[in-house]
Coordinates of C-alpha atoms in Angstrom, one line a residue:
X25 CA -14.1 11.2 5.1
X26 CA -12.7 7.7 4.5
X27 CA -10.9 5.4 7.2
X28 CA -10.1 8.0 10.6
X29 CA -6.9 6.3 11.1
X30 CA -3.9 5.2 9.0
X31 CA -5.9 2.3 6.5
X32 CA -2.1 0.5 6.8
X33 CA -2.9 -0.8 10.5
X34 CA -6.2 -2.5 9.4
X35 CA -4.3 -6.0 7.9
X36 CA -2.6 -6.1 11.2
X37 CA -5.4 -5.9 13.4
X38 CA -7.2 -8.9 11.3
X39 CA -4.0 -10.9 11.0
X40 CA -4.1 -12.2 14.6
X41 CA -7.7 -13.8 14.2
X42 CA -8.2 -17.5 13.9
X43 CA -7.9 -19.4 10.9
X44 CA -10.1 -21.4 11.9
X45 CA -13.1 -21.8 8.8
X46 CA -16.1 -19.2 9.8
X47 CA -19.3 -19.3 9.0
X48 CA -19.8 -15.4 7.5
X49 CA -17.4 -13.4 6.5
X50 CA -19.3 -10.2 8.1
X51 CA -22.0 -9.4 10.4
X52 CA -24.1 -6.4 10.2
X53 CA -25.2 -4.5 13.7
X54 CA -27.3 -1.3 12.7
X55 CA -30.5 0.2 14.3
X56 CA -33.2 -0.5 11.8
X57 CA -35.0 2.4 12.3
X58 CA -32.3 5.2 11.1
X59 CA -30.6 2.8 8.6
X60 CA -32.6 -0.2 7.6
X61 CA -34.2 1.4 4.4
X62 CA -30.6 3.4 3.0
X63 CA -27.7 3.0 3.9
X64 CA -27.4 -0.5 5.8
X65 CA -29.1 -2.0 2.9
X66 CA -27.3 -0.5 0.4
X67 CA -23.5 -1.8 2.4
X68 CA -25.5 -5.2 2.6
X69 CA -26.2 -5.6 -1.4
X70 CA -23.1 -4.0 -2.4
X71 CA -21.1 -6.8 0.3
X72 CA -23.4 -9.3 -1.6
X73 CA -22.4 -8.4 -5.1
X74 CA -18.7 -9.0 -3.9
X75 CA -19.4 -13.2 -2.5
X76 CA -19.1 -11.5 0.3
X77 CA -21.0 -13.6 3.1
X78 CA -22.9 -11.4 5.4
X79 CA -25.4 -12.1 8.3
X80 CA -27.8 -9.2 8.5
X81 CA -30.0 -10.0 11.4
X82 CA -33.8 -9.4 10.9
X83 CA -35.2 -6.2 13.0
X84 CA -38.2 -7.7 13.2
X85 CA -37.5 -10.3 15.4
X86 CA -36.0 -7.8 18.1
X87 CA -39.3 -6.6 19.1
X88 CA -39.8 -7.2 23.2
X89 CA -37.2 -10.4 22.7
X90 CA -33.6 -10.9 24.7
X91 CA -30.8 -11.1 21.9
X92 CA -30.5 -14.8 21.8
X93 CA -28.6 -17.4 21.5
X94 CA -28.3 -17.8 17.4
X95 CA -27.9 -14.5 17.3
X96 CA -24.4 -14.5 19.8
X97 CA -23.5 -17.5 18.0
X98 CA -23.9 -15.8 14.2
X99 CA -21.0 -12.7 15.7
X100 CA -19.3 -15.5 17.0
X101 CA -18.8 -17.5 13.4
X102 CA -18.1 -14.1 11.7
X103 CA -14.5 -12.9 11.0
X104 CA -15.5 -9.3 10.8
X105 CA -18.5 -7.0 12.4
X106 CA -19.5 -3.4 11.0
X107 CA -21.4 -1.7 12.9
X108 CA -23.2 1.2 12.0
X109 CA -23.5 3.9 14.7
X110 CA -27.0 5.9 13.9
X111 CA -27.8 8.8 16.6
X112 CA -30.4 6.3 18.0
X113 CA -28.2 3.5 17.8
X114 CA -28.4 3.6 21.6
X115 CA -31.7 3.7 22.4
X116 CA -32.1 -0.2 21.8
X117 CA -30.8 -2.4 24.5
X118 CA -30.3 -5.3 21.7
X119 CA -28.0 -2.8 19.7
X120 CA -26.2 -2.3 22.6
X121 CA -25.7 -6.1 23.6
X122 CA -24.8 -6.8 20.4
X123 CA -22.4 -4.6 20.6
X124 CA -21.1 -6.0 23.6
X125 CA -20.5 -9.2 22.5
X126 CA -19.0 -8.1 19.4
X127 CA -16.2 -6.3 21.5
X128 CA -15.6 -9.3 23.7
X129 CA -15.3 -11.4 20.0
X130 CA -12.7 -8.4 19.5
X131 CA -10.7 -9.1 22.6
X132 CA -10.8 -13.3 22.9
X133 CA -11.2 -14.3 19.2
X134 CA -9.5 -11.5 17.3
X135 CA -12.7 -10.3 15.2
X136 CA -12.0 -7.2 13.5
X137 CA -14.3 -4.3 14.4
X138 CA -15.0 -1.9 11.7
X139 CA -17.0 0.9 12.8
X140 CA -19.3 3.2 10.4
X141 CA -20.0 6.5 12.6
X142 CA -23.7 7.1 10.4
X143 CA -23.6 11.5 10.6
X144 CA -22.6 11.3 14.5
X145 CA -19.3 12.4 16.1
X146 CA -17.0 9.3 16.9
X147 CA -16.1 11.6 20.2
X148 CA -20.3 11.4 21.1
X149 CA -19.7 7.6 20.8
X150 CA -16.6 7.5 22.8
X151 CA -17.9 9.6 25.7
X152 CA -21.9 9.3 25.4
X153 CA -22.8 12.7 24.7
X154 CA -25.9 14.0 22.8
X155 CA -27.9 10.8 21.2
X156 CA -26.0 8.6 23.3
X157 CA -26.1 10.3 26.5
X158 CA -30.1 10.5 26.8
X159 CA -31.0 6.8 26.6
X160 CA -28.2 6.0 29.8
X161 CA -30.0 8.2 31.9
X162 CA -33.1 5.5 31.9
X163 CA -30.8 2.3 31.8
X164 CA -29.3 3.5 35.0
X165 CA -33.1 3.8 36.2
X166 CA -33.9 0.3 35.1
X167 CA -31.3 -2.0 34.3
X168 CA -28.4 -4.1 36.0
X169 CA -25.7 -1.6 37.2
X170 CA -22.9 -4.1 35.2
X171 CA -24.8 -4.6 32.2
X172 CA -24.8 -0.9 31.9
X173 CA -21.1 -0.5 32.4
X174 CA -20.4 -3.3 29.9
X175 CA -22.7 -1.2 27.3
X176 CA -20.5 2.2 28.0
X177 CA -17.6 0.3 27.8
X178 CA -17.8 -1.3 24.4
X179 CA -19.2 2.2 23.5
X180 CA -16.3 3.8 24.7
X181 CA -14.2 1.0 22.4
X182 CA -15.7 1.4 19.6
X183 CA -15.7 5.0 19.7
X184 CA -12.0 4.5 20.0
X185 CA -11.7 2.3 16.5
X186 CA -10.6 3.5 13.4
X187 CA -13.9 3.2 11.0
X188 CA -15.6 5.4 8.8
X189 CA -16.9 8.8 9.2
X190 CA -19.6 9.3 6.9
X191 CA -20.9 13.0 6.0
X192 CA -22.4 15.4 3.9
X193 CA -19.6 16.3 2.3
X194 CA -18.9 13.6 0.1
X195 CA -21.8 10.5 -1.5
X196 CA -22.5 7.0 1.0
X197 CA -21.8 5.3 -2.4
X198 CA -18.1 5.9 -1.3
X199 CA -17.7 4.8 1.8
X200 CA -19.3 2.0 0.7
X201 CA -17.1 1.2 -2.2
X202 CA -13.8 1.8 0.5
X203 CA -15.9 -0.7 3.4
X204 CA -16.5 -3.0 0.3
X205 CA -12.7 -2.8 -0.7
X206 CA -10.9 -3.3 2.1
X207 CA -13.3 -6.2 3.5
X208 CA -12.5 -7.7 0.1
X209 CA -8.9 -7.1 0.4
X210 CA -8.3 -8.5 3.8
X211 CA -9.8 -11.7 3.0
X212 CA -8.1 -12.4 0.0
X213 CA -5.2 -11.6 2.6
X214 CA -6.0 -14.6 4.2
X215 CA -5.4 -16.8 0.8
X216 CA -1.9 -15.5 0.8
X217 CA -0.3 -15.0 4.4
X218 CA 3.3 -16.2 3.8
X219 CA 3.2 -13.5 0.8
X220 CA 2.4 -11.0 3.1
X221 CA 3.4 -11.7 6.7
X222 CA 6.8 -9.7 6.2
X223 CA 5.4 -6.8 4.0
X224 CA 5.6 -3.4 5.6
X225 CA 2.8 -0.9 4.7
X226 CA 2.1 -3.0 1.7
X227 CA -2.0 -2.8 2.7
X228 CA -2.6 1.1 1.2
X229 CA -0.8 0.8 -2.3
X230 CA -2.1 -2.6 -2.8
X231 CA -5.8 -0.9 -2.3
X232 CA -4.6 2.1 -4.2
X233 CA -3.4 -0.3 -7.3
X234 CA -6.1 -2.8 -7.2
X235 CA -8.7 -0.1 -7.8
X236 CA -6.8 1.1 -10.8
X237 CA -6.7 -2.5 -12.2
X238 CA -11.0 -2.1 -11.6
X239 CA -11.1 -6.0 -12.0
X240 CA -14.6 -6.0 -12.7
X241 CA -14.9 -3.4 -15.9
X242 CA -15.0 -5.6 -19.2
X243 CA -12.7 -3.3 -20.9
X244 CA -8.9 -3.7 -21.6
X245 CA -6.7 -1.9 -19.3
X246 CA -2.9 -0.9 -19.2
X247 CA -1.6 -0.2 -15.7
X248 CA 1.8 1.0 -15.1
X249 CA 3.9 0.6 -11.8
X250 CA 6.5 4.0 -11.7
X251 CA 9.3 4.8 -9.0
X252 CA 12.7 4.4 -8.8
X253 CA 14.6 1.1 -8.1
X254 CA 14.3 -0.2 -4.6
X255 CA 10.7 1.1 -3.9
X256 CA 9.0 -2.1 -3.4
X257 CA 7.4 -1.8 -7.5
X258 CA 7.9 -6.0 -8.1
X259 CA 6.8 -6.8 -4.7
X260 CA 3.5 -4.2 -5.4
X261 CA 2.9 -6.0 -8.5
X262 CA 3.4 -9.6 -7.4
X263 CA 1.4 -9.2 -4.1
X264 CA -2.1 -7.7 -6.4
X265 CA -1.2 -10.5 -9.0
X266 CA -1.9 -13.3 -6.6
X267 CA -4.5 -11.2 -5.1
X268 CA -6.8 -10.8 -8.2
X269 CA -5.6 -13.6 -10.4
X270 CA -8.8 -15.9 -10.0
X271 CA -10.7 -13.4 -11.4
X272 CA -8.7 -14.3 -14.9
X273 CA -8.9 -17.4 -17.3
X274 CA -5.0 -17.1 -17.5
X275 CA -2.0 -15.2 -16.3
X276 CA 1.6 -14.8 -16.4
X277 CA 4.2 -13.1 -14.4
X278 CA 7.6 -11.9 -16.4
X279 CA 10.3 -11.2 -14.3
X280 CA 13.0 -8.9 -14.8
X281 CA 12.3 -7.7 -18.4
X282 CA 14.8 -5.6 -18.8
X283 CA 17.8 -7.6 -18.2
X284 CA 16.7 -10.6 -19.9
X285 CA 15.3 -8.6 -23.3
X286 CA 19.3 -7.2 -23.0
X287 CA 20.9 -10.7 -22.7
X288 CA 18.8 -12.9 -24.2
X289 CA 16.7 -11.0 -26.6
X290 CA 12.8 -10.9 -27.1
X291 CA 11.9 -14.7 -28.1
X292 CA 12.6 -16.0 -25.0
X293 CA 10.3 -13.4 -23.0
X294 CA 7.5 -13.9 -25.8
X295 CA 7.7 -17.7 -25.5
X296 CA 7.2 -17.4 -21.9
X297 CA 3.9 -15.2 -22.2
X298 CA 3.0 -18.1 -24.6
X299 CA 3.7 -21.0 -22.4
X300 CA 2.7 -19.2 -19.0
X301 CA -1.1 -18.0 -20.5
X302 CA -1.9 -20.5 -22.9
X303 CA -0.1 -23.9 -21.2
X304 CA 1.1 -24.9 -24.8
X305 CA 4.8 -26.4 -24.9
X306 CA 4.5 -27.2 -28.3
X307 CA 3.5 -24.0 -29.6
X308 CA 7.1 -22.6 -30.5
X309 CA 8.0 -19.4 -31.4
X310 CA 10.7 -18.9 -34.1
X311 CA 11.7 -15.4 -34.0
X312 CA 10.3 -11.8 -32.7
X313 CA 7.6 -10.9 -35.4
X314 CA 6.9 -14.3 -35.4
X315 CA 5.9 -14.0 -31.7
X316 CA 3.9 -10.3 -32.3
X317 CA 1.5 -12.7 -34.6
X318 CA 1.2 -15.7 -32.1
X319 CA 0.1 -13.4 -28.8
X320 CA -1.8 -11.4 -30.5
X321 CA -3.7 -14.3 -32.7
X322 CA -3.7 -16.8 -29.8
X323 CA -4.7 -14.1 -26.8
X324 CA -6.8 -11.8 -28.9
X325 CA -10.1 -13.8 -27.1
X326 CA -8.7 -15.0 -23.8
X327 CA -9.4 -12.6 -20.3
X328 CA -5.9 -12.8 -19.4
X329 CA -3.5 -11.3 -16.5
X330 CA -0.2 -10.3 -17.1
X331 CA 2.7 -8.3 -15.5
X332 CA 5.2 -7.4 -17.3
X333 CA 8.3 -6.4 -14.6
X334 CA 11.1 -4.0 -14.9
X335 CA 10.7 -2.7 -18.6
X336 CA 13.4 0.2 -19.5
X337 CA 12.3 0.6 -23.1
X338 CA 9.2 0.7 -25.8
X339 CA 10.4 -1.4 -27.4
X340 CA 9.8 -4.4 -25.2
X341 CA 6.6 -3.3 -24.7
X342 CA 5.8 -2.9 -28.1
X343 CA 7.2 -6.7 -28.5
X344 CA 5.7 -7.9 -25.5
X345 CA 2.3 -6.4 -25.5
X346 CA 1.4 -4.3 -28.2
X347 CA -2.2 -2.7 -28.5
X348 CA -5.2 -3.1 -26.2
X349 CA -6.4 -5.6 -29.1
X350 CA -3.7 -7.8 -28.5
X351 CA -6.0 -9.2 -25.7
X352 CA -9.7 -10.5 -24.6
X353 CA -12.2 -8.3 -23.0
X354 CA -11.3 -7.9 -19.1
X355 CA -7.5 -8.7 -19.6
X356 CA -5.2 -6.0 -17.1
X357 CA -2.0 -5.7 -18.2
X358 CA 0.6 -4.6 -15.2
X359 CA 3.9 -2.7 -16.3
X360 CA 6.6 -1.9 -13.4
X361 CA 9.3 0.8 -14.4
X362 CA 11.8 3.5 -13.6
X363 CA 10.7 5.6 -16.5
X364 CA 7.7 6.9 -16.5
X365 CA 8.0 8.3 -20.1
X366 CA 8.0 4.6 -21.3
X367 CA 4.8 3.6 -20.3
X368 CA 3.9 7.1 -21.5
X369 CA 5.1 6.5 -24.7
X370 CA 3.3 3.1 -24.9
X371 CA 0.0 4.5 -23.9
X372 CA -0.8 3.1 -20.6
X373 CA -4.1 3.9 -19.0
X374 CA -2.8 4.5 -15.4
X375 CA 0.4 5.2 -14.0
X376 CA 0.8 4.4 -10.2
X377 CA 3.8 6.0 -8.4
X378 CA 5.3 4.3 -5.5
X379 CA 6.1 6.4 -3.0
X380 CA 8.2 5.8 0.2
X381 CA 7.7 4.7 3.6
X382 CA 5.9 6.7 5.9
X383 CA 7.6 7.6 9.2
X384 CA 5.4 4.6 11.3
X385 CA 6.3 2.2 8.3
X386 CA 9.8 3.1 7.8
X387 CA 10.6 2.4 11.6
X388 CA 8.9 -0.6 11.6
X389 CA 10.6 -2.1 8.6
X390 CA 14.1 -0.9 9.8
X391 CA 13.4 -2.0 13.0
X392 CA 12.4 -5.8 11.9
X393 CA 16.2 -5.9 10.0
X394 CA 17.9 -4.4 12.5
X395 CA 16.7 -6.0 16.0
X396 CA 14.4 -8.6 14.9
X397 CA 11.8 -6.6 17.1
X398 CA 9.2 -4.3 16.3
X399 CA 10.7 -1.8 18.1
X400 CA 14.2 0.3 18.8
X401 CA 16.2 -0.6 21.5
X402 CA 16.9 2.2 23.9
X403 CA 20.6 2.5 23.4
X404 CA 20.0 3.1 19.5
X405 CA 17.2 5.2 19.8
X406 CA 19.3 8.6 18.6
X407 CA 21.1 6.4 15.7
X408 CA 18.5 4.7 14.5
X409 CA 17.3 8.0 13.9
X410 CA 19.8 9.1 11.6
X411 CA 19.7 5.7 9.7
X412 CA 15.8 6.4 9.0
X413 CA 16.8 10.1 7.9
X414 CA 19.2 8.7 5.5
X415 CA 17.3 5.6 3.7
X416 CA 14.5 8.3 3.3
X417 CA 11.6 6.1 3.3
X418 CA 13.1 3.7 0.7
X419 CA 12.1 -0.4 1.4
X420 CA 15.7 -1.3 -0.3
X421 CA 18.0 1.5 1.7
X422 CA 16.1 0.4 4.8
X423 CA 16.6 -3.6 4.7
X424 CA 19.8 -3.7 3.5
X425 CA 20.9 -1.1 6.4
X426 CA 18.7 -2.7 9.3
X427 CA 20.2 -6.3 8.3
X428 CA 23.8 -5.1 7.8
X429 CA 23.8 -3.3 11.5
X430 CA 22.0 -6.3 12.9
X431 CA 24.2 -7.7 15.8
X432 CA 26.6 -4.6 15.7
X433 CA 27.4 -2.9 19.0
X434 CA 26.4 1.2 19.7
X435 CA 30.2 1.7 18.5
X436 CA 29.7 0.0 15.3
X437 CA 26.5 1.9 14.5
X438 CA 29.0 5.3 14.5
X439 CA 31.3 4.0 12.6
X440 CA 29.0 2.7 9.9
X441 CA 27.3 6.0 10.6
X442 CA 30.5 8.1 10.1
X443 CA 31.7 6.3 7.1
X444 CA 27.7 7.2 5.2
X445 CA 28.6 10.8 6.7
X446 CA 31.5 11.2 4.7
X447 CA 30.1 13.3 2.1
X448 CA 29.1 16.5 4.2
X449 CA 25.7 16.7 4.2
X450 CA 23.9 19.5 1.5
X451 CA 20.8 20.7 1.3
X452 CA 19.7 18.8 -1.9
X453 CA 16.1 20.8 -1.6
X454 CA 17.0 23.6 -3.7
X455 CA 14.2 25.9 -6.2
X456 CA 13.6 24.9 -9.4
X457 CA 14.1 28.1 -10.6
X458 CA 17.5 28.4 -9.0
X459 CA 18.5 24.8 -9.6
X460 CA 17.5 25.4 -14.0
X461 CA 19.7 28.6 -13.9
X462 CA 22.5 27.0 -12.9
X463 CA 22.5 24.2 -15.7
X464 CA 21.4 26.8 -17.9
X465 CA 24.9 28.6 -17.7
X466 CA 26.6 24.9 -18.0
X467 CA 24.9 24.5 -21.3
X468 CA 22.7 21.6 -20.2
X469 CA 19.0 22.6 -21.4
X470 CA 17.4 22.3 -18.1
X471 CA 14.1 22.2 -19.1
X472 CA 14.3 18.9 -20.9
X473 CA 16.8 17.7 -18.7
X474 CA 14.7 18.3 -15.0
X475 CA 12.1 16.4 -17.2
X476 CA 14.1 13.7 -18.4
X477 CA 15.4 13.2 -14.5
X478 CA 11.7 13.6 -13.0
X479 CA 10.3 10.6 -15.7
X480 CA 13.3 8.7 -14.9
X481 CA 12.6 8.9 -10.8
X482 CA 15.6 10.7 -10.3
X483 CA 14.3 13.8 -9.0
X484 CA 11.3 15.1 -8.1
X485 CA 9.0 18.6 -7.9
X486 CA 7.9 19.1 -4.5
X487 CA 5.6 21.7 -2.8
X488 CA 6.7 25.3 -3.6
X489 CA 8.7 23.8 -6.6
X490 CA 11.4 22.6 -4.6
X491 CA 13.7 20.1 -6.5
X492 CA 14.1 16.9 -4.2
X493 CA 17.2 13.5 -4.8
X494 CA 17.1 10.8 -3.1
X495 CA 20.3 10.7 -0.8
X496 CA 21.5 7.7 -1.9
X497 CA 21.5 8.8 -5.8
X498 CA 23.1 11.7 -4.5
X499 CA 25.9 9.4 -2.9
X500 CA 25.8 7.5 -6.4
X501 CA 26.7 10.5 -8.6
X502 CA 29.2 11.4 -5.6
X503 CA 30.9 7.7 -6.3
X504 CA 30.9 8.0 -9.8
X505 CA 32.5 10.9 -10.3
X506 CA 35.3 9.6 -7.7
X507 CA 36.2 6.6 -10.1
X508 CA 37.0 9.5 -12.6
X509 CA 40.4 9.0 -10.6
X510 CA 40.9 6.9 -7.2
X511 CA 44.2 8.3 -6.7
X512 CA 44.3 11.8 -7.7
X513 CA 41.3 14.2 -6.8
X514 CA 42.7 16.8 -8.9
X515 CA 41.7 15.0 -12.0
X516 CA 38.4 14.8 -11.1
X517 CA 35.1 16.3 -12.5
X518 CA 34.5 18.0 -9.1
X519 CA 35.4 17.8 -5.8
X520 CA 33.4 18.0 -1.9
X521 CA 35.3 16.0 0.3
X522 CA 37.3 19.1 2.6
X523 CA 40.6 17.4 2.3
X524 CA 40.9 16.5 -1.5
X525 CA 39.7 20.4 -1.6
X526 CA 42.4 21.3 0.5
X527 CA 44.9 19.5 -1.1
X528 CA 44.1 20.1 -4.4
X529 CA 44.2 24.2 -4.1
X530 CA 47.2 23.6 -1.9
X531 CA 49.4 22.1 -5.1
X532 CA 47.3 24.0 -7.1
X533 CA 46.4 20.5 -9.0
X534 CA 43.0 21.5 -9.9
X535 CA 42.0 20.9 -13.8

């Protein structure tokens, strides 16, 4: 079911390959036989439909012929092979030289192998058992001992590679829409490296939002972007807007939303969408309702691309971008914001959260900040650990730490360490239940309130309805509610640090 390993690796494994111009994009190795009339040729129409460029070599010409020379050449000029790995697969000697070449294109050329395990076990690939076991038995009769070895080796490879599994569980049409996608995806990679080079497990969201945004569907489509600040929601947004933004007559990208509706009003952010979309300096807007009429008159027709970033309220939205009629057939409108009840409100067709790093990810970005290296160095192994336990998966937490500890000695790391550890540590997973009984005796409506916090990314409902904050919004309401008074912790709201405890309820200077 889908890729067998993390989909994030895959832009990594393509990103070393030569930029030098190829002749396909993708060649197709498959055993005619099993696949020829299903599912190869459905993967080769569907890669079609997408420009893809694919070289699909003709079974015919296999009959009682050595692969030749055209044919080494066509893997050669192709930036990616599938290869579909049918139970007989093995039983043709061109299938398996193919396949051979294709892994030495792998190793000197940086090719990216994708393999499509067609209803066998990848483990029956990887260690020639059942289909794959039978047909050796006779090559070892028959053929060159090292052209043998070289066939279960690039067997053994491939077997190795993370591909697709395909099954009875779930329709082809699938795993050939997710081949489809993520081909399509890494070669629009290619258009944009310095966008990308220094992203960290930007690959599975960008798939994930770019099949919301369904480019192809004629229809009008709201998509919003939700999760709190310093999730990587702009960056998401700006890396599928250059991604899909040829397949759009115009487009426009409006920064920061929010704080430019609050100081500079909701002309300036209209006459932008004007002059960004429809390349007209002279068309001037006079004030807001002035604007409503001129997008939705002058965009009404046009198949048009536009994010909006960071909005906080409806009504920049409702300013900004109005109704689905607002805009030509095919147009995507992209909305990043910490409230999900704002795009809600506004009736967006999709919401997309965020969510944080995974482990791999959140190492790898921390790492990049904090040694320049991809990986820890052994003296901060334990500390580096406790950093990536307190950013919690969040892009923001993570650079800024990693950079602000670059260059800093072990003993520096504890310090910086010790000061974040100020605040004892509490377990902030609590149960819903207990957590809406204690603002229930406070006064403070829970129920509204836990979904207030949850729209506005502030907490969420985990498994078992636990109640899970961010540590460092934790550490925000912590800091706020010690600027109630710098100097006297008696005065404040509450109290958690031992020693203002202790010397509050020793001069009995609580409130």
């Amino acid at each position: 079911m889908g890729m067998e390993a993390d989909s994030s690796s895959f832009p990594s494994s393509s990103s070393s390959s030569s930029t030098a111009q190829r002749k396909y994009d993708v060649f197709l190795s498959f055993r005619g036989e099993d696949t020829r009339n299903n599912f190869m040729d459905h993967l080769f129409n569907a890669l079609k439909g997408k420009g893809i460029h694919t070289f699909r070599d003709d079974e015919e010409l296999k009959k009682g012929k050595a692969i030749g020379p055209e044919l080494l050449e066509a893997i050669k000029e192709s930036k990616f092979a599938v290869i579909i790995l049918s139970k007989d697969y093995a039983s043709s000697t061109w299938c398996l030289d193919e396949l051979a070449h294709i892994i030495f294109c792998k190793e000197e050329k940086g090719m990216t192998v994708l393999p499509v395990f067609h209803y066998v076990d990848p483990s029956d690939v990887r260690k020639q058992r059942k289909t794959f076991e039978q047909p050796f038995v006779e090559y070892e009769k028959k053929e060159n001992k090292e052209r043998v070895e070289k066939w279960r080796v690039a067997l053994r490879q491939v077997g190795n590679l993370a591909g697709w599994h395909l099954k009875d569980t779930r329709p082809e049409s699938q795993d050939i829409q997710e081949i489809v996608g993520c081909i399509s995806l890494n070669l629009k990679y290619d258009a944009f490296p310095y966008i990308t080079k220094d992203l960290v497990g930007i690959y599975s969201p960008v798939v994930e939002l770019e099949s919301c945004l369904a480019v192809g569907s004629n229809d009008v489509r709201f998509i919003g972007i939700w999760a709190m600040g310093g999730m990587g929601k702009t960056t998401l947004a700006r890396v599928v807007y250059h991604m899909v933004s040829k397949e759009f007559e115009a487009r426009g990208f409006i920064e920061d939303v929010r704080k430019n509706f609050e100081n500079y009003g909701c002309v300036p952010l209209q006459q932008k969408i004007i002059d960004d979309i429809l390349k007209d300096k002279d068309l001037k807007i006079e004030e807001e309702y002035d604007g409503v009429l001129k997008i939705k008159s002058r965009l009404s027709r046009k198949k048009i691309l536009l994010v909006l970033d960071d909005v906080d309220k409806s009504k920049q939205l409702k300013m900004l971008s109005g109704e689905h009629d607002w805009f030509g057939p095919g147009t995507r409108i992209i909305i990043t914001a910490r409230d999900k009840h704002v795009l809600e409100a506004h009736g967006v067709d999709t919401i997309y959260e965020v969510k944080g790093l995974n482990d791999e990810n959140a190492l790898q970005l921390f790492c990049s900040k904090a040694f320049r290296k991809k990986h820890v160095l052994d003296d901060y192994i334990e500390l580096s650990n406790h950093f990536l336990k307190y950013a919690g998966g969040l892009p923001l937490a993570l650079e800024v730490l990693g950079s602000f500890l670059f260059g800093k000695s072990s003993v520096e790391w504890k310090i910086v360490l010790e000061r974040l550890k100020e605040f004892p540590e509490e377990v902030i997973l609590q149960k819903k239940d207990h957590v809406v009984e204690k603002l229930d005796i406070l006064g403070l409506y829970p129920v509204l309130g836990l979904e207030e916090l949850i729209d506005k990314s502030l907490l969420k409902i985990m498994y078992d309805d636990m109640v899970w904050m961010h540590d460092l919004l934790e550490e925000m309401g912590r800091n706020l509610v010690f600027q109630e008074c710098l100097d006297d912790p008696g005065k404040r709201s509450r109290l958690w640090v031992y020693n203002d405890i202790d010397k509050v309820l020793e001069k009995n200077k609580g409130t």
